[in-house]
XYZ file of C-alpha atoms in Angstrom:
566
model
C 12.328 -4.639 -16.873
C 14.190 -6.264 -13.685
C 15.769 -9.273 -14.101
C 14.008 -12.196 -12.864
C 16.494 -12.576 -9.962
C 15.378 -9.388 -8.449
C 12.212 -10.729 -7.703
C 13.758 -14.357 -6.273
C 11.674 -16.186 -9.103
C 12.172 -20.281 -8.599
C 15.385 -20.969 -9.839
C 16.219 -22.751 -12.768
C 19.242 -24.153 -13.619
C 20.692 -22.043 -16.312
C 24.497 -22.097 -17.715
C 23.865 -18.009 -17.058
C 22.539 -18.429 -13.848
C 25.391 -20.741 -12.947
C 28.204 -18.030 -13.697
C 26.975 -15.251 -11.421
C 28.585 -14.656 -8.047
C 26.952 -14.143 -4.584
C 29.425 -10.887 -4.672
C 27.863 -9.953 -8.120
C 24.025 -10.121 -6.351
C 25.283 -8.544 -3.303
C 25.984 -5.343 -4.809
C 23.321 -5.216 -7.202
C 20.524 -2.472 -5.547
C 17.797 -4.388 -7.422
C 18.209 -7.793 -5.434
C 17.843 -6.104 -2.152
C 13.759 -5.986 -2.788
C 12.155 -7.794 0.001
C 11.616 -11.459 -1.138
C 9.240 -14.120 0.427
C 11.778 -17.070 0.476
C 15.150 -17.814 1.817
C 18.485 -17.398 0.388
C 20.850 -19.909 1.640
C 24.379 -21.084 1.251
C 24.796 -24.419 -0.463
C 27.769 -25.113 2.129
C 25.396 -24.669 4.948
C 24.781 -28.288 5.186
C 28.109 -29.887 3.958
C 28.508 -31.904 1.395
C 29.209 -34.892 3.100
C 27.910 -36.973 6.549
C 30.744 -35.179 9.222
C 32.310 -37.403 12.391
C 31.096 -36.437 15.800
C 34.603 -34.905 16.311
C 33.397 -32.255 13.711
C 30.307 -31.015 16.058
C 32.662 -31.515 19.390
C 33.956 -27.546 19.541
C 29.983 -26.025 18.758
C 29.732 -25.084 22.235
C 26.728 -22.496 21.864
C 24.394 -23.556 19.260
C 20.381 -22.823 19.471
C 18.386 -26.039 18.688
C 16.286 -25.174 15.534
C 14.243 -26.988 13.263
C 12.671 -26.592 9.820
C 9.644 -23.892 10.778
C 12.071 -22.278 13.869
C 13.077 -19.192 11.822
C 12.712 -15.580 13.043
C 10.719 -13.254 10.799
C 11.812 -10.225 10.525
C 10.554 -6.900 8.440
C 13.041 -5.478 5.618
C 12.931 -1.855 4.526
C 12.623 -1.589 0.941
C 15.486 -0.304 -1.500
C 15.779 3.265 -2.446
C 14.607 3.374 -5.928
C 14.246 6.411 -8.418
C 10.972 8.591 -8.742
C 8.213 5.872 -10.389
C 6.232 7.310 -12.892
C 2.421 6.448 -12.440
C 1.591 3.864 -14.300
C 4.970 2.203 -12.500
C 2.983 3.524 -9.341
C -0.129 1.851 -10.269
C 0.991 -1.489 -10.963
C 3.052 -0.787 -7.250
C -0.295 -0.006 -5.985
C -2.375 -3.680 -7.400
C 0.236 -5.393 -6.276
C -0.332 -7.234 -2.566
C 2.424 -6.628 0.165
C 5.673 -8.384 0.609
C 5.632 -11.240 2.480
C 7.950 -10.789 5.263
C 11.395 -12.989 4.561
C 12.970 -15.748 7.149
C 16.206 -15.457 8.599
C 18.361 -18.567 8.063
C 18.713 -20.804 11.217
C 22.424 -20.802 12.919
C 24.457 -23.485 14.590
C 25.256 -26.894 12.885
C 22.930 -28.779 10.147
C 20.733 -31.547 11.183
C 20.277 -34.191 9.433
C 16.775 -35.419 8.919
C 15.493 -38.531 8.020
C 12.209 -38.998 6.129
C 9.806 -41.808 6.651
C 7.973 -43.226 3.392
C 4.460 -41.235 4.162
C 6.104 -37.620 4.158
C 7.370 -38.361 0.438
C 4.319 -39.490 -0.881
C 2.286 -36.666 1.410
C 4.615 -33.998 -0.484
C 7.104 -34.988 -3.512
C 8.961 -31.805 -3.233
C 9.543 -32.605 0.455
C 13.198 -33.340 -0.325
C 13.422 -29.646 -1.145
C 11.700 -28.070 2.291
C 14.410 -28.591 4.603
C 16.427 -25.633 3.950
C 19.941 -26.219 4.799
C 19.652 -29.704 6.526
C 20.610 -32.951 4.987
C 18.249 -35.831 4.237
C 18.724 -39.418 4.514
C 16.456 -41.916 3.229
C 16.706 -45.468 4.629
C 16.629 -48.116 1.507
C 13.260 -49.291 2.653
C 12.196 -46.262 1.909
C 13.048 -46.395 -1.776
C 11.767 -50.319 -1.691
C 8.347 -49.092 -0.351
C 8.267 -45.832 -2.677
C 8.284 -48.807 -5.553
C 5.814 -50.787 -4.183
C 3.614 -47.755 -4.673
C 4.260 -46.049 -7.944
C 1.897 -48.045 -9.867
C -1.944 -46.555 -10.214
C -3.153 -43.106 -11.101
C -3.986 -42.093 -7.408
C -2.418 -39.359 -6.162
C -0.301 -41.138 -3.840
C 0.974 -43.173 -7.145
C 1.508 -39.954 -8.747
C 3.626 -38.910 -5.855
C 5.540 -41.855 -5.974
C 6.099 -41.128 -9.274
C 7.587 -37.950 -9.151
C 9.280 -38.735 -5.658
C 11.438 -41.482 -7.920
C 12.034 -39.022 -10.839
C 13.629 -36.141 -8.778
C 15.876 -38.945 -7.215
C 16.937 -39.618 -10.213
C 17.479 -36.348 -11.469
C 19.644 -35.702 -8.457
C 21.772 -38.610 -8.724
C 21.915 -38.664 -12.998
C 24.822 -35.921 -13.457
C 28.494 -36.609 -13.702
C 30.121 -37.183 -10.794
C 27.699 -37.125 -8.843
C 29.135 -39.675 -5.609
C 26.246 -41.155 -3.537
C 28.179 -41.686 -0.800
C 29.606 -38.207 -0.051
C 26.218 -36.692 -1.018
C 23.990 -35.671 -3.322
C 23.652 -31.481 -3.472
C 20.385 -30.640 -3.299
C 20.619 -27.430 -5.110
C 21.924 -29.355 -7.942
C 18.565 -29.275 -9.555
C 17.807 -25.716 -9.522
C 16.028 -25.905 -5.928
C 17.631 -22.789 -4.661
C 16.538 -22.735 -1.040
C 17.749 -26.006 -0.660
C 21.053 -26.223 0.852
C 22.073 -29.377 1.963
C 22.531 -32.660 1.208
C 20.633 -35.903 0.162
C 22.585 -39.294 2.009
C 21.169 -42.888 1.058
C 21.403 -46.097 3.001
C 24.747 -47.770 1.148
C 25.597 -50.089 4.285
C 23.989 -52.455 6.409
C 22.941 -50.534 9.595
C 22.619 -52.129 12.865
C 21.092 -51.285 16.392
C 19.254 -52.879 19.337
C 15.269 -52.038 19.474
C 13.420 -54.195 21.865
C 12.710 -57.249 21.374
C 8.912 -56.488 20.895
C 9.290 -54.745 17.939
C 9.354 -57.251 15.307
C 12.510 -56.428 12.649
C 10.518 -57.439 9.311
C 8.310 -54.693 9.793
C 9.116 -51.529 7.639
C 8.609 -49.022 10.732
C 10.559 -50.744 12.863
C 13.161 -51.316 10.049
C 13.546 -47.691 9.795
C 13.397 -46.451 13.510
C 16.872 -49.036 13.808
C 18.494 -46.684 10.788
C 17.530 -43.411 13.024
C 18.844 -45.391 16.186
C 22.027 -46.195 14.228
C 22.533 -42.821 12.802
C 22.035 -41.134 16.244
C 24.589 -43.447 17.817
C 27.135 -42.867 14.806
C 26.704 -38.853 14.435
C 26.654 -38.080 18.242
C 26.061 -35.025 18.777
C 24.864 -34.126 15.681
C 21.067 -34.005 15.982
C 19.568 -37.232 14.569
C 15.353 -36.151 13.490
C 12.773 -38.551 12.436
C 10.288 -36.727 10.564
C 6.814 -38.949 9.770
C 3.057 -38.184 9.205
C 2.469 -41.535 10.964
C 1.497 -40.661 14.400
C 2.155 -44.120 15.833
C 5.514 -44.227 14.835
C 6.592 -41.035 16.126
C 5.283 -42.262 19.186
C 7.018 -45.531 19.099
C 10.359 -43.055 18.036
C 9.683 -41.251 21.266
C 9.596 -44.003 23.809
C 12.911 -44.970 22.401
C 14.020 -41.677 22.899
C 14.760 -40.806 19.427
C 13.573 -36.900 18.173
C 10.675 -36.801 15.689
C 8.856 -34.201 14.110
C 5.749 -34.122 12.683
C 6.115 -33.090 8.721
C 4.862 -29.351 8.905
C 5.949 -27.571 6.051
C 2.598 -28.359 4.314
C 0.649 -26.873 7.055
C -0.282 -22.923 6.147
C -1.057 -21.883 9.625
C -1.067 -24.302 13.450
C -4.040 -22.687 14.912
C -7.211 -22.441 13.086
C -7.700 -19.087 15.288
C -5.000 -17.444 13.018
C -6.791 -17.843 9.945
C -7.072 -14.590 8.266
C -11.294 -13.859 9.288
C -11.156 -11.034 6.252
C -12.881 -8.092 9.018
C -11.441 -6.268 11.285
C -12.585 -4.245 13.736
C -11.749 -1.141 14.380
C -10.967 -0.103 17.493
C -13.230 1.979 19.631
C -11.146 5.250 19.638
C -10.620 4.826 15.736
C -12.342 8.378 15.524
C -10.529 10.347 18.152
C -7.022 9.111 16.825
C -7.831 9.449 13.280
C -10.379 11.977 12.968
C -8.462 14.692 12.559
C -6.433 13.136 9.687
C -8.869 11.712 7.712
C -10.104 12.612 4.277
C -13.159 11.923 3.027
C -14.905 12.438 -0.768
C -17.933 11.460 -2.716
C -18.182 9.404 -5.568
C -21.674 8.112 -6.893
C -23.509 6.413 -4.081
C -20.191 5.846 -1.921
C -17.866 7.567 0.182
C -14.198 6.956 0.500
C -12.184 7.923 3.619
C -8.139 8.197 3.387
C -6.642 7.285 6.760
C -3.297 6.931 8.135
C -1.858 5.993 11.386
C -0.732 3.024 12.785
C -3.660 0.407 11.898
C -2.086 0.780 8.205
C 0.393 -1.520 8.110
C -1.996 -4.647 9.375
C -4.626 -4.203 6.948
C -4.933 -6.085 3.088
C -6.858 -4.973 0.248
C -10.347 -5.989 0.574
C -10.341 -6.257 4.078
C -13.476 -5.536 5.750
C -13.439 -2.601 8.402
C -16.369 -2.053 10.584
C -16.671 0.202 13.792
C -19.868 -0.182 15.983
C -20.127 1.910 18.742
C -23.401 2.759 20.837
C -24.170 6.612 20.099
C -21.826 6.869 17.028
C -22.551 6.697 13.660
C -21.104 3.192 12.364
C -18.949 2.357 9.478
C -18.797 -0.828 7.262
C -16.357 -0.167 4.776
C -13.656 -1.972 2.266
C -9.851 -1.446 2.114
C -9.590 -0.692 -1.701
C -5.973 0.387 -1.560
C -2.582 0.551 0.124
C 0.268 2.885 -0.868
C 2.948 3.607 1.948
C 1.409 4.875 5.007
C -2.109 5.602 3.477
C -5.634 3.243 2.827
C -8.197 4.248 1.388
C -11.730 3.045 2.422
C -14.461 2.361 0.408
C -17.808 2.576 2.023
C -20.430 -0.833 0.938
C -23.843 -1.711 -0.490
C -26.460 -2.549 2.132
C -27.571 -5.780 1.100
C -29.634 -5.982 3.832
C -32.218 -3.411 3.320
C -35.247 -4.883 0.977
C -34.442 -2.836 -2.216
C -30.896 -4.395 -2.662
C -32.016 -8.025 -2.387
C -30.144 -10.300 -4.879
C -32.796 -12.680 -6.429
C -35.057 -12.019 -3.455
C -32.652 -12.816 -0.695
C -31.688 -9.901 1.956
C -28.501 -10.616 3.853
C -29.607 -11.077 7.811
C -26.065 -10.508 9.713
C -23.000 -8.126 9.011
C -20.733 -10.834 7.719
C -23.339 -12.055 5.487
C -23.509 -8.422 3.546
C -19.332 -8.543 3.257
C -19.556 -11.655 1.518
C -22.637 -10.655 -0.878
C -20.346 -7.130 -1.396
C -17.693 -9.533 -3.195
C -19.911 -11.915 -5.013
C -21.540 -8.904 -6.590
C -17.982 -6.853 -7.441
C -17.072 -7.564 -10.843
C -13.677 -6.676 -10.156
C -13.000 -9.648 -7.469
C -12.464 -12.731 -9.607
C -11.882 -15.343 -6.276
C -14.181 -15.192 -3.366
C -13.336 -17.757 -0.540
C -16.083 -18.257 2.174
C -15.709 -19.873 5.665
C -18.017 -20.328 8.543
C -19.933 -23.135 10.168
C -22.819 -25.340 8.959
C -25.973 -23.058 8.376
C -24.026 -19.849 7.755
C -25.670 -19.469 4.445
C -22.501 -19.615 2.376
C -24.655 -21.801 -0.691
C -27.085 -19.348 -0.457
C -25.471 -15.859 -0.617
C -23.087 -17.816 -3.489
C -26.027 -19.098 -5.719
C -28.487 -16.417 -5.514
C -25.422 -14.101 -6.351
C -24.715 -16.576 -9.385
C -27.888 -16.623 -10.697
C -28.779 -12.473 -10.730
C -24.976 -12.473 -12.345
C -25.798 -14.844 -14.578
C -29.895 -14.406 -15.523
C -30.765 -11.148 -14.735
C -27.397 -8.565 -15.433
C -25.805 -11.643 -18.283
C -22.329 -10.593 -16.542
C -21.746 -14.833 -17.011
C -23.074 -17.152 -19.334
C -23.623 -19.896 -16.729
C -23.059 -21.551 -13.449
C -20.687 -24.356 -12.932
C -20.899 -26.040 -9.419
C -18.860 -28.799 -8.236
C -17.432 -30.300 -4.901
C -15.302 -32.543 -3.478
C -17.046 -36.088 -3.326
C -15.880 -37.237 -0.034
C -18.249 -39.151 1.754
C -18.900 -39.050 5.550
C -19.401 -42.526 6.113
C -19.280 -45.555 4.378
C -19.655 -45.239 0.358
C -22.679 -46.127 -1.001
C -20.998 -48.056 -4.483
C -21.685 -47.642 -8.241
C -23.293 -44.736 -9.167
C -25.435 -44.724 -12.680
C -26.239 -42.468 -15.331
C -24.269 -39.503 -16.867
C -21.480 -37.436 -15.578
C -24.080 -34.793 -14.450
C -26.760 -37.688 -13.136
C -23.401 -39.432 -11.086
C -23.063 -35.885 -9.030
C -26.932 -36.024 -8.190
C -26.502 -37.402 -4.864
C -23.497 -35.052 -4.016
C -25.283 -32.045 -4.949
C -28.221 -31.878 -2.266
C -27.102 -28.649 -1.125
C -27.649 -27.166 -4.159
C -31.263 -28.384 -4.711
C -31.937 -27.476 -1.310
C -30.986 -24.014 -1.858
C -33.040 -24.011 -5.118
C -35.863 -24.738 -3.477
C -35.475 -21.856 -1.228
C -34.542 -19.218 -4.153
C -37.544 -20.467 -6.293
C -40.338 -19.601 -3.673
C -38.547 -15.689 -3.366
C -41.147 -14.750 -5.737
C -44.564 -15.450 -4.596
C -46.294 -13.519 -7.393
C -45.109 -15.631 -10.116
C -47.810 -18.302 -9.754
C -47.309 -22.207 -10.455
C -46.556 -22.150 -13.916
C -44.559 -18.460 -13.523
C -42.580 -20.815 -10.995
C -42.259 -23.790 -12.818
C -40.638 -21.705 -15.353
C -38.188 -20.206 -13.144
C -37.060 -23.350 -11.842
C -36.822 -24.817 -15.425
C -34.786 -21.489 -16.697
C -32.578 -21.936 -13.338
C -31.620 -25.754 -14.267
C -30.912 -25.051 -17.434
C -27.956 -22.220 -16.519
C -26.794 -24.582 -13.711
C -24.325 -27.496 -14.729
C -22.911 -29.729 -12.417
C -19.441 -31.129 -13.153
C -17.183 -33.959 -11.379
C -14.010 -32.539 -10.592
C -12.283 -36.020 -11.788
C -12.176 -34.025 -15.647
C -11.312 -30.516 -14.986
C -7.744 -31.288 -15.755
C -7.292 -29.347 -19.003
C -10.309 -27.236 -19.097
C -10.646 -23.766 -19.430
C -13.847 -22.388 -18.090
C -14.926 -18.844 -20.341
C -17.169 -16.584 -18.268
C -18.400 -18.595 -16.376
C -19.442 -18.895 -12.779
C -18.043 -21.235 -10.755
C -18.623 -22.581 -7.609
C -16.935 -25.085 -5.411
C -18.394 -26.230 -2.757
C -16.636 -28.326 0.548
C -13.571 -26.737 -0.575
C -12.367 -28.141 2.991
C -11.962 -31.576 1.857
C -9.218 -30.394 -1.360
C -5.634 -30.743 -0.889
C -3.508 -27.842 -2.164
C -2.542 -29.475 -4.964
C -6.188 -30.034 -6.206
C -7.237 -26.383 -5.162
C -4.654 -25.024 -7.685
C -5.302 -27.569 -10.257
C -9.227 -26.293 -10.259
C -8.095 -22.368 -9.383
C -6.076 -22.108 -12.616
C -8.986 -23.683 -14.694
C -9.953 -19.887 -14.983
C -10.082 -18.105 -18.269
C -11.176 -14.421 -19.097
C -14.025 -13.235 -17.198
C -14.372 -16.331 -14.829
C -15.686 -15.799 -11.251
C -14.478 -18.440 -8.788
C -15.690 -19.185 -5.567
C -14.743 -21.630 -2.758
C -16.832 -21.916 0.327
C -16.149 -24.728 3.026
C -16.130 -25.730 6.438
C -12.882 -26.378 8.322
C -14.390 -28.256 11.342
C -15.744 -30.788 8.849
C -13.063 -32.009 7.215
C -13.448 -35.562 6.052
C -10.871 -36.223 3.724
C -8.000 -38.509 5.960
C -4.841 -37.322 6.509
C -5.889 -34.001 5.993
C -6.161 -31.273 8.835
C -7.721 -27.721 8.959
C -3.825 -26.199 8.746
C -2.795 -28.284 5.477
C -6.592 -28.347 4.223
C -6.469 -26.584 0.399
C -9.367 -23.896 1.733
C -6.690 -23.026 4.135
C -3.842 -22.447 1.856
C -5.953 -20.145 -1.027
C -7.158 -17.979 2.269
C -3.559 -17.477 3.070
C -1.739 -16.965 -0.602
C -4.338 -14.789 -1.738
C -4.867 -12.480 0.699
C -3.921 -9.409 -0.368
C -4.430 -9.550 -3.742
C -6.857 -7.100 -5.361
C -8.832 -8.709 -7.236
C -9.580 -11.337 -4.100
C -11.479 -11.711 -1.260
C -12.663 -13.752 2.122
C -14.795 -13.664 5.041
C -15.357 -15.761 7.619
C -19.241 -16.110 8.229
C -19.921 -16.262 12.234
C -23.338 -16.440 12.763
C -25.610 -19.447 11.765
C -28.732 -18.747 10.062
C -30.051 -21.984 9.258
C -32.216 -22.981 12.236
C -31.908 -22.276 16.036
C -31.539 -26.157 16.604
C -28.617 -26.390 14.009
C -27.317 -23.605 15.734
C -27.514 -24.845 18.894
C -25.684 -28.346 17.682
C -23.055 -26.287 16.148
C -21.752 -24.828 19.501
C -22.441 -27.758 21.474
C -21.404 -31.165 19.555
C-alpha cells in the first residue's frame, strides 16, 4: 500500500507528519504521482506584515492572483510491471487532474470582506500563499451572525472556530501572524493578520464612517498606503462595494474560488463529436469485436487523451454509416468504445416512452446501466429530463425490481414571492413543489391505452404507492438502501448541500440530478458556483458516472420558441 502522502491526501496534522522533510519527499519516487492540488512553501507568504522597503528591489514580478496559475501536464513516475488486478483498479480509476504551478513574485495580501467568510468558511484556506487580513468589523459582524441554524449561521459558526483554532496554540503572536498551515491546511501558505490598531484614512465625505462597508474600505485604503507597493486586494461577494472599492481606486476581486468553471459554455456537455475524418485517420487502426448485441471498437490516436469514461461519441456523416457509442475505458493511449441501445426504436421503449432526439437516448443509456450509480442531466425547460428519469425509475423499480422504490425530492426555492404555511404531513407539505412530477405521471399513465379505466386506475395507484416524496430539510443522517432517487432543480443546491444529499447513498442506490442552469433562483448563487455545476465537474470521469447535456426541447413548439427567445 502507498502511503497516504503519495496520493497528496488532505493533510492532517500528525506528530509523524510533522518530522518529515521536504528533502525526505523529494526523493521519494512514490510522491512524484501527479496530484490535483498545490504544494507550497509555508515561507512563501512570510510570517509577518513586511515594510515597503522589503518589496522596493522586486523589479520584475508578474501580477497574479488566486485563480492566475498555469496548468501544466506531468508525466507519470516510472513504476514496476503492475500485475492485473493492480491494472484494473489503474483502469476504474478517472484521470489525473492536471496540477497548478505556484504563482511567482511577492505575496499579496488579501483582505476579506464579511460575505466571502460566511459564503465559504474554509475561505481562509483558498488563498494559497497570500496572507489574509481581517478588519475587526469583520469579526464584530461574523458575531452578530452566528446565532440560528441557517446556513449562513452555520458558517459563522465554523468561520469563528477555525479562528480560534489558529490562534489557540502556544506562542502563537497575533501580531506577527498567524501560520495558516498551522492547522493541517497544507496548501495554505501564508499568513492570517488581524486589525490590532486603530487604522485611519480619508474616504469622501459621502461615505458615511458608521457604516460597516465603508468602515472596511478605510482599513484597505490604510493598508494600501502603509504596504506600498505591496499589492493591497479587496476580495467581496458584494458587488456594490467592489464598485465603491473601484472608484476609490482600490483593487478588488470578486471571491472565485467557489466557482467550478466562468463560462457556462465550458461545462463538460458529456458528447462529443467526432470529427468528420474520424474514419480515414483511424480506420486503419481500429479494432473491432462482438459481444452479445454490441460491438466494441479499440481506437487510438490523438482524440484519446480528451475523452472520459462514459463520454458519448457520435459521428454523423451523410453517406456513412453513423456511430453512437460510449467510452467504457481508458488505459494509456487506447479507448475502447462501446456501441448503445436504441431507445428510440418502438421495441426498446421504457414504460412506453421512445426517446425522440440523440441526446435523449444517451441519457436513457445511463438511467438504464446498472453499473452507473450517478446520472446528472442538463438542458433547458422542456428537454424531457423528468420524463426520461421517471419512466426509467419506474421500469427499474416495477417491472425488472432492480430498486425497491423511488425517492424524489427538490430544492424548494420559490420563483416569486412565498406563498406561507404549508399544512399536512411531510409528504402532503412537498405537494405543491412536486407538480412536475404529477405532470409527468399523467403522461406515463396514458402509455398504455389497452389497460382500460380500472387497468389504469390501478397503474396509477401501484405507481403512487412506489413513489415517495421527501423534503430535503431531513436527509441529514439517512441512508437510502436501493433505492431510486431523484433530485430534481438540482440548479438551485449549493455544493455543500449537493454532497450532503450525494453521500446519502448506500448499497445499490441510483442517484440522479437533473436541473436547469439558466433558471437558477436561489440568490447569491450563479451557474459557475451552482452545486449541479460542481458534481458535473468532480465526477466526470469516474466510471460508474455519467452526464449529458439535453439540447433539444421536446415539450411544445411554443415553449420552445420562448426558450430561445426570452
Amino acid at each position: 500500500m502507498l502511503p497516504p502522502e503519495a496520493y497528496d491526501a488532505p493533510a492532517r496534522p500528525s506528530l509523524k507528519g510533522a518530522r518529515k522533510s521536504q528533502e525526505a519527499e523529494a526523493d521519494n519516487p512514490r510522491a512524484e504521482k501527479p496530484r490535483a492540488t498545490d504544494d507550497f512553501d509555508p515561507r512563501a507568504g512570510g510570517s509577518e506584515l513586511l515594510p515597503a522597503a522589503a518589496f522596493a528591489e522586486e523589479t520584475v514580478a508578474e501580477d497574479f492572483t488566486a485563480e492566475d496559475v498555469a496548468v501544466v501536464e506531468e508525466a507519470p513516475a516510472v513504476a514496476p510491471a503492475a500485475t492485473p488486478r493492480v491494472r484494473e483498479r489503474e483502469r476504474a480509476q478517472p484521470a489525473p487532474r492536471p496540477r497548478k504551478v505556484k504563482s511567482t513574485g511577492p505575496a499579496k495580501l488579501f483582505v476579506l470582506d464579511t460575505n466571502v467568510l460566511m459564503h465559504d468558511p474554509m475561505s481562509l484556506f483558498r488563498f494559497e500563499e497570500h496572507d489574509i487580513f481581517l478588519p475587526m468589523i469583520v469579526l464584530e459582524e461574523l458575531d452578530g451572525h452566528k446565532k440560528g441554524t441557517t446556513e449562513v449561521a452555520r458558517n459563522a459558526r465554523q468561520v469563528s472556530r477555525s479562528l480560534d483554532a489558529l490562534a489557540a496554540p502556544h506562542g502563537a503572536d497575533i501580531a506577527s501572524g498567524l501560520k495558516l498551515d498551522s492547522t493541517g491546511h497544507r496548501e495554505a501558505g501564508g499568513a492570517l493578520f488581524f486589525q490590532t490598531s486603530p487604522m485611519e484614512a480619508k474616504l469622501p465625505i459621502s461615505l458615511p464612517p458608521g457604516k460597516a462597508d465603508n468602515q472596511i474600505l478605510g482599513v484597505v485604503a490604510a493598508l494600501r498606503e502603509k504596504f506600498t507597493p505591496r499589492d493591497v486586494v479587496l476580495v467581496s461577494k458584494d458587488i456594490n462595494m467592489r464598485v465603491k472599492a473601484r472608484a476609490l481606486g482600490l483593487a478588488t476581486e470578486d471571491y472565485r474560488n467557489d466557482k467550478t468553471l466562468d463560462d457556462l459554455d465550458l461545462m463538460y456537455s458529456g458528447s462529443l463529436a467526432l470529427p468528420p475524418d474520424f474514419w480515414t485517420k483511424h480506420g486503419k487502426t481500429v479494432e473491432s469485436w462482438q459481444s452479445g448485441s454490441h460491438t466494441f471498437y479499440r481506437i487510438t490516436g490523438p482524440i484519446v487523451p480528451s475523452l472520459f469514461i462514459n463520454q458519448f461519441v457520435y459521428f454523423e456523416s451523410p453517406g456513412e454509416p453513423s456511430l453512437y457509442a460510449r467510452v467504457t475505458e481508458i488505459r494509456a493511449k487506447t479507448a475502447v468504445l462501446k456501441t448503445l441501445k436504441d431507445y428510440n426504436h418502438l421495441k426498446n421503449a421504457i414504460w412506453g416512452v421512445t426517446t425522440r432526439n440523440r441526446e435523449q437516448n444517451f441519457a436513457m443509456n445511463l438511467l438504464m446501466d446498472p453499473e452507473v450509480d450517478f446520472v446528472t442531466l442538463s438542458g433547458t425547460a422542456g428537454t424531457g429530463k423528468t420524463l426520461l428519469a421517471l419512466a426509467a425509475g419506474l421500469t427499474q423499480v416495477l417491472d425488472e425490481r432492480r430498486y425497491t422504490e423511488i425517492i424524489m425530492t427538490r430544492a424548494t426555492v420559490s420563483v416569486g414571492e412565498d406563498i406561507g404555511f404549508l399544512p399536512g404531513t411531510e409528504e402532503e407539505k412537498m405537494g405543491p413543489w412536486m407538480g412536475a412530477l404529477d405532470d409527468n405521471l399523467e403522461v406515463l399513465g396514458k402509455t398504455d391505452g389497452s389497460a382500460g379505466e380500472w387497468g389504469r386506475a390501478a397503474t396509477n395507484e401501484l405507481i403512487r404507492s412506489r413513489i415517495k416524496i421527501k423534503s430535503m430539510n431531513f436527509m441529514r443522517g439517512r441512508t437510502f438502501l436501493n433505492k431510486y432517487v431523484i433530485l430534481d432543480e438540482a440548479q438551485n443546491l449549493t455544493p455543500k448541500q449537493m454532497k450532503t444529499l450525494i453521500t446519502r447513498a448506500g448499497p445499490g442506490t441510483k442517484i440522479i440530478c437533473m436541473g436547469n442552469l439558466a433558471q437558477i433562483d436561489t440568490p447569491y448563487l450563479t451557474e459557475g458556483s451552482s452545486g449541479l455545476a460542481f458534481a458535473v465537474d468532480k465526477f466526470k470521469g469516474w466510471p460508474h458516472s455519467g452526464h449529458i447535456t439535453l439540447a433539444r426541447g421536446e415539450r411544445s413548439r411554443l415553449a420552445d420558441f420562448a426558450s430561445e427567445v426570452l
